[in-house]
Amino acid sequence: MTGSGFDNLQQDHFALFGLPCRQALDVAQLESTYRDLQAKVHPDRHAHLSDAEQRVAMQWATRVNEAYLTLKDPLRRARYLLELAGHDVRLETNTAMPMEFLMAQMELREAVAEAKEAADVDALDRQHRELKKRIRTELEALQAALDAADLDRAGELVRQLMFQEKLLQEIDDALALLET
Amino acid sequence: MALLQISEPGQSAAPHEHRLAVGIDLGTTNSLVATVRSGMAVVLNDELGRPLLPSVARYGSDGKVEVGYGAQAHQSSDPRNTIVSVKRFMGRGLADIEHVEAMPYEFVDAEGMVRLKTAQGVKSPVEVSADILRALRERAELSLGGQLTGAVITVPAYFDDAQRQATKDAARLAGINVLRLLNEPTAAAIAYGLDNAAEGIYAVYDLGGGTFDISILKLSKGVFQVLATGGDSALGGDDFDHRVFCWIIEQSKLSPLSHEDARLLQMRAREAKEYLTQHGEAPITARLSSGEFVDLRLTTEVFNEITHTLVHKTLGPTRKALRDAGLSPDEITGVVMVGGATRMPQIQKAVEDFFGCEPLNNLDPDKVVALGAATQANLLAGNRAAGDDWLLLDVIPLSLGIETMGGLVEKVIPRNSTIPVARAQEFTTFKDGQTAMALHVVQGERELVSDCRSLARFELRGIPPMVAGAARIRVTFQVDADGLLSVTAREQTTGHEARIEVKPSYGLNDDEITSMLKDSFTHASEDAFRRALREAQVEAQRLVEAVQSALKEDAHLLSTLERAHVESCLTKLQAVLLGDDRRAIDGAMDALSKGTAEFAARRMNQSVQRALAGKKVEEI
């Protein structure tokens, strides 16, 4: 046998799961392959074996978890596709976003800040749901852009979505703080 | 006449020898040990047939260490030397502990973890826990008639890295090989799920003596996948007792209490709480050493009123866990109740109201965690029977991050990530010519470092001088299957590396453990030496068997030369295996382990390929 046994650790996430390299995802296949893979590689399955086998198991299980997480989440999946295509999303440097988007975001941020201030759990809960809905719609647009190989548009949507996910996280944290 | 058996060369005499493994529930109030016997998980009782071991240790002035019921009997006559609920102190500093004023101990605020001054000197919570674990180990070895291969020890899901590390250290100190640290609600889910062939999404509501956990799991085709977990590692039945205790003092208008009287009233408070589970009213009477007399009646109504904020406190983490899992209460198939404190009717009612379904109470809430742990231990020890192909996928409860400029936290691994997990992040220098970088690892959800728990600090030195922002420092976090973190920092241009097992700032460091082990060894004299040698031999024998069976299955993955090398390492280990030179055994094991690294990688590769074969690969 030629080649190193560690080579397969390097293949891309889609190849690892035997999935086509695209944004649309067969969730059922992802889930079932994830289970099949973890059933083989998880450290619990190798706990009685040698240190060498346990180390390899941890590397593989970590690798499979990372791939699963990346593929399962549509925004992460899209970023990963752009990365594979060599398209730099320039998250740190490119902060230009459409005026309309920014205005809407600013309004929403203010509303969240107000609800936070007033400790209004119901309002925060509602904002959380609405923002999630909006994110879902934009994810559909993102998939369309990726299908059409419009990488610039996809990159722009990724930046906007990350912006919104951050706000979603903030609402989440505010809710958690108010609930304790 | 019985004939002596001689095995074929290269084969062990008992290839499918049953390995002795146990699950240990190291609880705040009570602890248990369980094992799998003829395919059934059972709790191992003490010689009087009692399943529980009170998690109490007494360090009396007579130099005797008592654990369990014997120690518990002294809790109000010798409160300072009788340590109860030590789990609340694990991996905690003095400032972290609530109600210190009501405790009879003399605390010593050592760096990282609080210590307790007893008649037998200063004790760390790790040592106290180790004494409890040792009693359980001895019970198990006596009952099973042999030395344990290892144990799965349960911890609250919401335990942070410091608390987990402290637990693992305690086990090491007790001479227990830890097969895995397992989250308590996950252990309960295994026991429940396997017993009931459950499928769907389950919540495990686990209110113990001192900790609260809520875990949301997906049970499907033998896979237990934890979707989210939450909790409060300082909330439990003890807090309900404390409320009753305060109520007694207030109602009876008592003068300041002696430690003995305080302990007595705490016991009465607990008894009253337990009595109320079955009755509408509980009498509380006590004669104090001050001559004062307590004679009260606690009604359910009053009890509910003084404890309702505690009940409410469990619902916040429950909501958060559901949100993290992206689920609403009505999507939950069932709620499994775990922990003695869930016997309280108002807890049952609050859970029922929240989820809109009656909680599942068809298991003994005291035993279910130990039983689940035993099942997992049996599997990890290699006693897998046909049909035992279930799998557990657990998560870390709290985000892990690193301190950046301005005392802010940059999260590297978010909470509820499935473990094992690794994540890397790049950082850069702040000043021109900066040659060292201080890294501060923290755990928690808040933005400010000061609001999170500090896990470790370490330095990466030897960064080549460059202009600010030019260096590329890659910091990698790896969390293993026990939920324990290790961190590596590497300067990318030079490859300069620093690595740390995240231990020193909260757990005990290796030197402390070694000296404690030495202390316990001198007590047990050379017995400890023989035990260590025996452990190394058992470990080596297992490695030999594992490699032999790997060769038998997959020798085709090696070239003739590679195979010869593995076999020579194997022969060398077999040659020293039965001798009494522990260092030679360790050395030969290490060589064999290194010599089979590539073989192990190829075997795993083959196994992954086989898992994927038969899957349809769509056109790309």
Tab-separated table of C-alpha atoms in Angstrom, chain B residues 235-604:
chain	number	residue	atom	x	y	z
B	235	LEU	CA	-27.923	25.095	42.368
B	236	GLY	CA	-29.403	21.990	43.922
B	237	GLY	CA	-31.300	20.358	46.742
B	238	ASP	CA	-28.812	21.856	49.230
B	239	ASP	CA	-30.143	25.311	48.389
B	240	PHE	CA	-33.690	24.231	49.225
B	241	ASP	CA	-32.390	22.958	52.579
B	242	HIS	CA	-30.664	26.265	53.139
B	243	ARG	CA	-33.903	28.198	52.575
B	244	VAL	CA	-35.663	26.021	55.144
B	245	PHE	CA	-32.712	26.437	57.517
B	246	CYS	CA	-32.956	30.237	57.243
B	247	TRP	CA	-36.713	30.022	57.768
B	248	ILE	CA	-36.219	27.979	60.966
B	249	ILE	CA	-33.806	30.558	62.373
B	250	GLU	CA	-36.110	33.407	61.473
B	251	GLN	CA	-39.231	31.722	62.886
B	252	SER	CA	-37.578	30.590	66.105
B	253	LYS	CA	-35.714	33.876	66.577
B	254	LEU	CA	-32.574	31.966	67.535
B	255	SER	CA	-29.444	33.531	68.926
B	256	PRO	CA	-26.233	33.019	66.877
B	257	LEU	CA	-25.697	29.295	66.396
B	258	SER	CA	-22.709	27.133	67.215
B	259	HIS	CA	-21.370	25.067	64.293
B	260	GLU	CA	-22.846	21.946	65.880
B	261	ASP	CA	-26.307	23.493	66.182
B	262	ALA	CA	-26.135	24.899	62.674
B	263	ARG	CA	-25.358	21.443	61.269
B	264	LEU	CA	-28.155	19.929	63.340
B	265	LEU	CA	-30.685	22.421	61.972
B	266	GLN	CA	-29.426	21.858	58.428
B	267	MET	CA	-30.120	18.157	58.901
B	268	ARG	CA	-33.588	18.932	60.270
B	269	ALA	CA	-34.227	21.213	57.309
B	270	ARG	CA	-33.355	18.443	54.867
B	271	GLU	CA	-35.517	15.919	56.700
B	272	ALA	CA	-38.451	18.326	56.619
B	273	LYS	CA	-37.999	18.895	52.872
B	274	GLU	CA	-37.951	15.159	52.223
B	275	TYR	CA	-40.974	14.596	54.467
B	276	LEU	CA	-42.964	17.169	52.505
B	277	THR	CA	-42.628	15.092	49.338
B	278	GLN	CA	-45.208	12.685	50.774
B	279	HIS	CA	-47.017	14.862	53.327
B	280	GLY	CA	-48.695	18.245	53.484
B	281	GLU	CA	-46.889	19.347	56.594
B	282	ALA	CA	-43.582	18.555	58.295
B	283	PRO	CA	-42.784	18.858	61.991
B	284	ILE	CA	-39.373	20.335	62.832
B	285	THR	CA	-38.110	19.847	66.377
B	286	ALA	CA	-34.634	20.188	67.810
B	287	ARG	CA	-32.998	20.789	71.149
B	288	LEU	CA	-29.978	23.024	70.714
B	289	SER	CA	-26.815	23.033	72.801
B	290	SER	CA	-27.709	26.592	73.799
B	291	GLY	CA	-30.733	25.161	75.618
B	292	GLU	CA	-33.114	26.699	73.079
B	293	PHE	CA	-35.840	24.508	71.681
B	294	VAL	CA	-37.123	24.513	68.112
B	295	ASP	CA	-40.682	23.334	67.529
B	296	LEU	CA	-42.154	24.307	64.151
B	297	ARG	CA	-44.472	23.027	61.457
B	298	LEU	CA	-43.503	23.637	57.862
B	299	THR	CA	-46.415	23.467	55.441
B	300	THR	CA	-46.127	22.750	51.726
B	301	GLU	CA	-47.503	26.200	51.104
B	302	VAL	CA	-44.768	27.946	53.059
B	303	PHE	CA	-42.102	25.658	51.610
B	304	ASN	CA	-43.214	26.465	48.063
B	305	GLU	CA	-43.219	30.148	48.861
B	306	ILE	CA	-39.701	30.252	50.304
B	307	THR	CA	-38.247	28.111	47.492
B	308	HIS	CA	-40.151	29.227	44.405
B	309	THR	CA	-37.303	31.457	43.190
B	310	LEU	CA	-35.047	28.378	43.188
B	311	VAL	CA	-37.535	26.438	41.084
B	312	HIS	CA	-37.764	29.404	38.740
B	313	LYS	CA	-33.967	29.548	38.494
B	314	THR	CA	-33.950	26.184	36.719
B	315	LEU	CA	-36.225	27.415	33.945
B	316	GLY	CA	-33.841	30.085	32.594
B	317	PRO	CA	-31.137	27.563	31.614
B	318	THR	CA	-33.895	25.280	30.294
B	319	ARG	CA	-35.134	27.999	27.933
B	320	LYS	CA	-31.590	28.780	26.861
B	321	ALA	CA	-30.793	25.142	26.104
B	322	LEU	CA	-33.934	24.838	24.010
B	323	ARG	CA	-33.056	28.015	22.123
B	324	ASP	CA	-29.534	26.730	21.513
B	325	ALA	CA	-31.017	23.521	20.146
B	326	GLY	CA	-33.400	25.566	17.974
B	327	LEU	CA	-36.436	23.892	19.541
B	328	SER	CA	-39.586	24.855	21.405
B	329	PRO	CA	-40.978	22.987	24.447
B	330	ASP	CA	-43.714	21.273	22.418
B	331	GLU	CA	-41.124	19.599	20.180
B	332	ILE	CA	-39.832	17.539	23.109
B	333	THR	CA	-40.905	13.883	23.084
B	334	GLY	CA	-40.344	13.384	26.812
B	335	VAL	CA	-38.654	14.805	29.872
B	336	VAL	CA	-36.513	12.423	31.916
B	337	MET	CA	-36.238	13.391	35.586
B	338	VAL	CA	-32.942	12.739	37.347
B	339	GLY	CA	-31.565	13.544	40.800
B	340	GLY	CA	-33.140	13.168	44.219
B	341	ALA	CA	-34.321	16.789	44.258
B	342	THR	CA	-36.720	16.135	41.364
B	343	ARG	CA	-38.870	14.205	43.841
B	344	MET	CA	-40.177	17.543	45.141
B	345	PRO	CA	-43.749	17.946	43.899
B	346	GLN	CA	-43.316	21.605	42.962
B	347	ILE	CA	-40.380	20.687	40.710
B	348	GLN	CA	-42.508	18.044	39.023
B	349	LYS	CA	-45.261	20.575	38.512
B	350	ALA	CA	-42.974	23.333	37.189
B	351	VAL	CA	-41.461	20.931	34.647
B	352	GLU	CA	-44.883	19.666	33.601
B	353	ASP	CA	-46.162	23.235	33.152
B	354	PHE	CA	-43.117	24.296	31.174
B	355	PHE	CA	-43.013	21.388	28.728
B	356	GLY	CA	-46.749	20.770	28.669
B	357	CYS	CA	-46.274	17.052	29.306
B	358	GLU	CA	-45.978	14.824	32.327
B	359	PRO	CA	-42.331	14.134	33.197
B	360	LEU	CA	-40.990	10.570	32.970
B	361	ASN	CA	-40.396	9.155	36.422
B	362	ASN	CA	-40.144	5.451	35.674
B	363	LEU	CA	-36.524	5.199	36.788
B	364	ASP	CA	-34.934	5.585	40.178
B	365	PRO	CA	-33.641	9.160	40.024
B	366	ASP	CA	-30.836	8.279	42.455
B	367	LYS	CA	-29.491	5.327	40.467
B	368	VAL	CA	-30.043	6.114	36.812
B	369	VAL	CA	-26.809	8.110	36.370
B	370	ALA	CA	-24.605	5.362	37.832
B	371	LEU	CA	-26.353	2.729	35.713
B	372	GLY	CA	-25.801	4.714	32.515
B	373	ALA	CA	-22.162	5.261	33.455
B	374	ALA	CA	-21.695	1.521	34.058
B	375	THR	CA	-23.104	0.759	30.619
B	376	GLN	CA	-20.673	3.204	29.019
B	377	ALA	CA	-17.754	1.868	31.104
B	378	ASN	CA	-18.482	-1.671	29.999
B	379	LEU	CA	-18.296	-0.608	26.371
B	380	LEU	CA	-15.172	1.504	26.751
B	381	ALA	CA	-13.353	-1.308	28.525
B	382	GLY	CA	-13.848	-3.396	25.411
B	383	ASN	CA	-16.642	-5.672	26.621
B	384	ARG	CA	-18.776	-4.904	23.610
B	385	ALA	CA	-21.429	-7.545	23.126
B	386	ALA	CA	-23.323	-8.147	19.903
B	387	GLY	CA	-25.938	-5.432	19.456
B	388	ASP	CA	-24.019	-2.981	21.642
B	389	ASP	CA	-23.478	-0.571	18.803
B	390	TRP	CA	-24.950	2.549	20.322
B	391	LEU	CA	-22.913	5.723	20.180
B	392	LEU	CA	-22.723	8.836	22.249
B	393	LEU	CA	-22.068	12.311	20.853
B	394	ASP	CA	-21.706	14.887	23.601
B	395	VAL	CA	-20.962	18.630	23.698
B	396	ILE	CA	-19.032	21.184	25.762
B	397	PRO	CA	-21.317	23.252	27.988
B	398	LEU	CA	-19.475	26.589	27.943
B	399	SER	CA	-17.658	28.580	25.284
B	400	LEU	CA	-13.871	28.640	25.322
B	401	GLY	CA	-11.962	31.728	24.358
B	402	ILE	CA	-8.894	33.833	24.689
B	403	GLU	CA	-8.310	37.304	26.108
B	404	THR	CA	-7.656	40.026	23.566
B	405	MET	CA	-6.858	43.723	23.910
B	406	GLY	CA	-9.054	45.637	26.311
B	407	GLY	CA	-9.955	42.636	28.439
B	408	LEU	CA	-12.371	41.303	25.829
B	409	VAL	CA	-12.962	37.632	25.084
B	410	GLU	CA	-12.526	36.227	21.600
B	411	LYS	CA	-14.508	32.991	21.505
B	412	VAL	CA	-12.601	30.183	19.869
B	413	ILE	CA	-14.967	27.251	20.490
B	414	PRO	CA	-18.635	28.071	21.074
B	415	ARG	CA	-20.715	26.257	23.690
B	416	ASN	CA	-22.606	23.167	22.591
B	417	SER	CA	-19.922	22.161	20.102
B	418	THR	CA	-19.831	18.390	19.681
B	419	ILE	CA	-16.665	16.896	21.139
B	420	PRO	CA	-13.941	16.091	20.335
B	421	VAL	CA	-13.458	19.449	18.683
B	422	ALA	CA	-10.486	21.540	17.616
B	423	ARG	CA	-10.463	25.111	16.425
B	424	ALA	CA	-7.621	27.439	15.515
B	425	GLN	CA	-7.515	31.189	15.450
B	426	GLU	CA	-4.778	33.587	14.409
B	427	PHE	CA	-3.599	36.453	16.555
B	428	THR	CA	-0.909	39.033	16.000
B	429	THR	CA	1.454	41.261	17.948
B	430	PHE	CA	0.452	44.655	19.337
B	431	LYS	CA	3.845	46.382	19.487
B	432	ASP	CA	6.834	46.689	17.154
B	433	GLY	CA	9.538	44.210	18.062
B	434	GLN	CA	7.306	42.274	20.443
B	435	THR	CA	8.966	38.889	21.122
B	436	ALA	CA	6.586	37.303	23.607
B	437	MET	CA	2.848	36.948	23.887
B	438	ALA	CA	0.843	36.272	27.016
B	439	LEU	CA	-2.125	34.018	26.346
B	440	HIS	CA	-5.018	33.894	28.748
B	441	VAL	CA	-7.523	31.090	28.237
B	442	VAL	CA	-11.020	31.659	29.606
B	443	GLN	CA	-14.360	29.851	29.704
B	444	GLY	CA	-17.793	31.421	29.745
B	445	GLU	CA	-20.351	33.285	27.683
B	446	ARG	CA	-19.740	36.903	28.651
B	447	GLU	CA	-17.862	39.497	26.611
B	448	LEU	CA	-15.541	40.659	29.358
B	449	VAL	CA	-12.698	38.495	30.606
B	450	SER	CA	-13.518	39.564	34.152
B	451	ASP	CA	-16.971	37.950	33.828
B	452	CYS	CA	-15.586	34.627	32.611
B	453	ARG	CA	-13.657	31.922	34.411
B	454	SER	CA	-9.910	32.027	34.011
B	455	LEU	CA	-8.593	28.587	33.038
B	456	ALA	CA	-4.915	29.136	32.337
B	457	ARG	CA	-2.272	31.649	31.434
B	458	PHE	CA	0.805	30.819	29.445
B	459	GLU	CA	3.410	32.571	27.336
B	460	LEU	CA	4.705	32.078	23.854
B	461	ARG	CA	8.299	33.364	23.787
B	462	GLY	CA	10.851	33.623	21.022
B	463	ILE	CA	8.690	35.404	18.465
B	464	PRO	CA	11.134	36.997	15.977
B	465	PRO	CA	11.001	40.817	16.287
B	466	MET	CA	8.734	42.246	13.592
B	467	VAL	CA	6.587	45.332	13.156
B	468	ALA	CA	3.321	45.305	15.049
B	469	GLY	CA	0.711	43.157	13.336
B	470	ALA	CA	3.177	41.223	11.185
B	471	ALA	CA	3.575	38.100	13.301
B	472	ARG	CA	1.082	35.292	12.787
B	473	ILE	CA	0.362	33.384	15.998
B	474	ARG	CA	-1.894	30.441	15.490
B	475	VAL	CA	-3.607	29.343	18.684
B	476	THR	CA	-5.257	25.918	18.555
B	477	PHE	CA	-7.791	24.704	21.107
B	478	GLN	CA	-8.412	20.982	21.304
B	479	VAL	CA	-11.170	19.569	23.507
B	480	ASP	CA	-11.027	15.789	23.943
B	481	ALA	CA	-13.852	13.322	24.504
B	482	ASP	CA	-13.747	14.015	28.272
B	483	GLY	CA	-14.453	17.687	27.580
B	484	LEU	CA	-10.948	18.670	28.680
B	485	LEU	CA	-9.049	21.383	26.887
B	486	SER	CA	-5.449	21.638	25.717
B	487	VAL	CA	-4.074	24.684	23.952
B	488	THR	CA	-1.162	25.085	21.544
B	489	ALA	CA	0.283	28.362	20.279
B	490	ARG	CA	2.556	28.457	17.272
B	491	GLU	CA	4.311	31.308	15.561
B	492	GLN	CA	3.708	30.585	11.899
B	493	THR	CA	6.848	32.042	10.294
B	494	THR	CA	9.355	30.346	12.603
B	495	GLY	CA	7.306	27.397	13.785
B	496	HIS	CA	8.083	28.277	17.387
B	497	GLU	CA	5.624	26.450	19.633
B	498	ALA	CA	4.249	26.503	23.158
B	499	ARG	CA	1.778	23.951	24.475
B	500	ILE	CA	-0.254	23.666	27.613
B	501	GLU	CA	-2.627	21.160	29.107
B	502	VAL	CA	-5.036	23.573	30.697
B	503	LYS	CA	-4.471	22.672	34.325
B	504	PRO	CA	-2.302	24.821	36.553
B	505	SER	CA	-4.488	27.765	37.415
B	506	TYR	CA	-7.400	25.718	38.736
B	507	GLY	CA	-6.726	22.016	38.969
B	508	LEU	CA	-3.832	20.715	40.971
B	509	ASN	CA	-0.545	20.724	39.160
B	510	ASP	CA	1.344	17.525	38.500
B	511	ASP	CA	3.798	18.123	41.340
B	512	GLU	CA	0.979	18.395	43.854
B	513	ILE	CA	-0.625	15.203	42.563
B	514	THR	CA	2.679	13.371	42.671
B	515	SER	CA	3.330	14.411	46.240
B	516	MET	CA	-0.185	13.463	47.308
B	517	LEU	CA	0.199	10.115	45.598
B	518	LYS	CA	3.489	9.621	47.427
B	519	ASP	CA	1.791	10.427	50.716
B	520	SER	CA	-0.923	7.906	50.120
B	521	PHE	CA	1.692	5.375	49.017
B	522	THR	CA	3.702	5.675	52.196
B	523	HIS	CA	0.542	4.855	54.108
B	524	ALA	CA	-0.160	1.838	52.007
B	525	SER	CA	3.588	0.939	51.886
B	526	GLU	CA	4.959	-1.181	49.032
B	527	ASP	CA	1.475	-2.295	48.094
B	528	ALA	CA	1.301	0.793	45.910
B	529	PHE	CA	4.456	-0.173	44.053
B	530	ARG	CA	3.120	-3.606	43.245
B	531	ARG	CA	-0.160	-2.123	42.197
B	532	ALA	CA	1.535	0.283	39.793
B	533	LEU	CA	3.612	-2.537	38.322
B	534	ARG	CA	0.548	-4.706	37.944
B	535	GLU	CA	-1.257	-1.851	36.220
B	536	ALA	CA	1.616	-1.389	33.765
B	537	GLN	CA	1.614	-5.126	33.043
B	538	VAL	CA	-2.122	-5.200	32.439
B	539	GLU	CA	-1.851	-2.134	30.218
B	540	ALA	CA	1.024	-3.708	28.264
B	541	GLN	CA	-0.834	-6.980	27.863
B	542	ARG	CA	-3.785	-5.077	26.482
B	543	LEU	CA	-1.588	-3.247	24.016
B	544	VAL	CA	-0.035	-6.530	22.867
B	545	GLU	CA	-3.477	-8.030	22.317
B	546	ALA	CA	-4.711	-4.946	20.500
B	547	VAL	CA	-1.736	-4.934	18.119
B	548	GLN	CA	-1.944	-8.682	17.556
B	549	SER	CA	-5.578	-8.473	16.655
B	550	ALA	CA	-4.913	-5.464	14.402
B	551	LEU	CA	-2.195	-7.466	12.609
B	552	LYS	CA	-4.492	-10.422	12.228
B	553	GLU	CA	-7.161	-8.281	10.600
B	554	ASP	CA	-5.157	-5.821	8.593
B	555	ALA	CA	-1.579	-6.990	8.039
B	556	HIS	CA	-2.143	-6.316	4.315
B	557	LEU	CA	-1.974	-2.587	5.059
B	558	LEU	CA	1.733	-2.884	5.879
B	559	SER	CA	4.735	-3.542	3.658
B	560	THR	CA	6.947	-6.490	4.616
B	561	LEU	CA	9.480	-4.102	6.118
B	562	GLU	CA	6.855	-2.179	8.104
B	563	ARG	CA	5.364	-5.374	9.380
B	564	ALA	CA	8.738	-6.650	10.506
B	565	HIS	CA	9.268	-3.446	12.474
B	566	VAL	CA	5.911	-3.684	14.245
B	567	GLU	CA	6.553	-7.334	15.045
B	568	SER	CA	9.958	-6.601	16.454
B	569	CYS	CA	8.492	-3.909	18.751
B	570	LEU	CA	5.852	-6.421	19.760
B	571	THR	CA	8.413	-9.115	20.575
B	572	LYS	CA	10.435	-6.657	22.660
B	573	LEU	CA	7.383	-5.727	24.715
B	574	GLN	CA	6.426	-9.356	25.217
B	575	ALA	CA	9.945	-10.048	26.456
B	576	VAL	CA	9.722	-7.517	29.299
B	577	LEU	CA	6.013	-7.841	29.956
B	578	LEU	CA	6.141	-10.211	32.888
B	579	GLY	CA	9.270	-8.829	34.483
B	580	ASP	CA	9.208	-6.343	37.338
B	581	ASP	CA	11.073	-3.538	35.553
B	582	ARG	CA	8.329	-0.976	35.120
B	583	ARG	CA	10.536	1.416	33.217
B	584	ALA	CA	11.386	-1.259	30.642
B	585	ILE	CA	7.684	-2.028	30.203
B	586	ASP	CA	6.837	1.647	29.748
B	587	GLY	CA	9.690	2.104	27.259
B	588	ALA	CA	8.706	-0.907	25.174
B	589	MET	CA	5.044	0.171	25.202
B	590	ASP	CA	6.019	3.601	24.024
B	591	ALA	CA	8.118	2.155	21.200
B	592	LEU	CA	5.300	-0.143	20.088
B	593	SER	CA	2.817	2.717	20.237
B	594	LYS	CA	5.057	4.907	18.072
B	595	GLY	CA	5.831	2.011	15.756
B	596	THR	CA	2.141	1.470	15.058
B	597	ALA	CA	1.050	5.117	14.544
B	598	GLU	CA	1.021	4.900	10.747
B	599	PHE	CA	-0.605	1.461	10.884
B	600	ALA	CA	-3.372	2.874	13.105
B	601	ALA	CA	-3.919	5.752	10.668
B	602	ARG	CA	-4.236	3.368	7.715
B	603	ARG	CA	-6.614	1.106	9.590
B	604	MET	CA	-8.841	4.058	10.385
